[in-house]
Amino acid sequence: MVYLNFINLDSETQERLLSVSKEDVESRFGEQLRQYAQTHDSDYDGLLEDEAMRNLYNYDFVFNM
């Protein structure tokens, strides 16, 4: 069995997984992030990006070889 983390993947795969993670975070926590960004005068897209990166390390990556 091969264990890889996000850093070991090529840039195209990283971008695709980050996009999927952003969609996941936005669907689950989008409203909460918007409220936080408005309350603290923060950038919503930056918060979304940070949360998406944190979310990636909760995934289990499975590859067919």
Short mmCIF file of C-alpha atoms in Angstrom, two decimals:
data_model
loop_
_atom_site.label_atom_id
_atom_site.label_comp_id
_atom_site.label_asym_id
_atom_site.label_seq_id
_atom_site.Cartn_x
_atom_site.Cartn_y
_atom_site.Cartn_z
CA MET A 1 0.00 0.00 0.00
CA VAL A 2 1.24 3.47 -0.84
CA TYR A 3 0.71 6.36 1.56
CA LEU A 4 1.02 9.86 0.14
CA ASN A 5 0.20 13.24 1.55
CA PHE A 6 -0.93 16.34 -0.28
CA ILE A 7 2.61 17.71 -0.72
CA ASN A 8 3.76 14.57 -2.58
CA LEU A 9 1.24 15.09 -5.39
CA ASP A 10 1.88 16.95 -8.64
CA SER A 11 0.65 20.53 -8.98
CA GLU A 12 -2.27 19.66 -11.29
CA THR A 13 -3.61 17.12 -8.80
CA GLN A 14 -3.08 19.54 -5.91
CA GLU A 15 -5.09 22.23 -7.70
CA ARG A 16 -7.93 19.81 -8.48
CA LEU A 17 -8.07 18.53 -4.90
CA LEU A 18 -7.93 22.08 -3.53
CA SER A 19 -10.86 23.01 -5.77
CA VAL A 20 -12.88 20.04 -4.50
CA SER A 21 -11.96 20.90 -0.92
CA LYS A 22 -13.07 24.54 -1.41
CA GLU A 23 -16.45 23.37 -2.68
CA ASP A 24 -16.78 21.02 0.28
CA VAL A 25 -15.86 23.70 2.83
CA GLU A 26 -18.11 26.28 1.20
CA SER A 27 -21.09 23.93 1.18
CA ARG A 28 -20.58 23.00 4.84
CA PHE A 29 -19.30 26.24 6.39
CA GLY A 30 -19.86 28.95 3.78
CA GLU A 31 -22.41 30.96 5.74
CA GLN A 32 -20.36 30.81 8.94
CA LEU A 33 -17.24 31.94 7.09
CA ARG A 34 -19.12 34.84 5.48
CA GLN A 35 -20.42 35.98 8.86
CA TYR A 36 -16.94 35.70 10.39
CA ALA A 37 -15.40 37.65 7.49
CA GLN A 38 -17.99 40.43 7.83
CA THR A 39 -17.69 40.60 11.62
CA HIS A 40 -13.88 40.71 11.61
CA ASP A 41 -13.52 42.69 8.35
CA SER A 42 -11.58 39.81 6.75
CA ASP A 43 -11.25 38.52 3.21
CA TYR A 44 -13.79 35.73 2.63
CA ASP A 45 -11.79 34.16 -0.21
CA GLY A 46 -8.66 34.07 1.94
CA LEU A 47 -10.56 32.39 4.78
CA LEU A 48 -12.04 29.88 2.35
CA GLU A 49 -8.59 29.10 0.95
CA ASP A 50 -7.13 28.56 4.44
CA GLU A 51 -9.99 26.31 5.54
CA ALA A 52 -9.80 24.33 2.29
CA MET A 53 -6.09 23.67 2.89
CA ARG A 54 -6.81 22.51 6.45
CA ASN A 55 -9.62 20.34 5.16
CA LEU A 56 -7.29 18.56 2.71
CA TYR A 57 -5.36 16.98 5.53
CA ASN A 58 -8.56 15.31 6.75
CA TYR A 59 -8.96 13.40 3.48
CA ASP A 60 -7.73 9.87 2.89
CA PHE A 61 -6.19 9.71 -0.58
CA VAL A 62 -6.74 6.49 -2.53
CA PHE A 63 -4.91 5.87 -5.78
CA ASN A 64 -5.30 3.11 -8.33
CA MET A 65 -1.93 2.00 -9.67
#
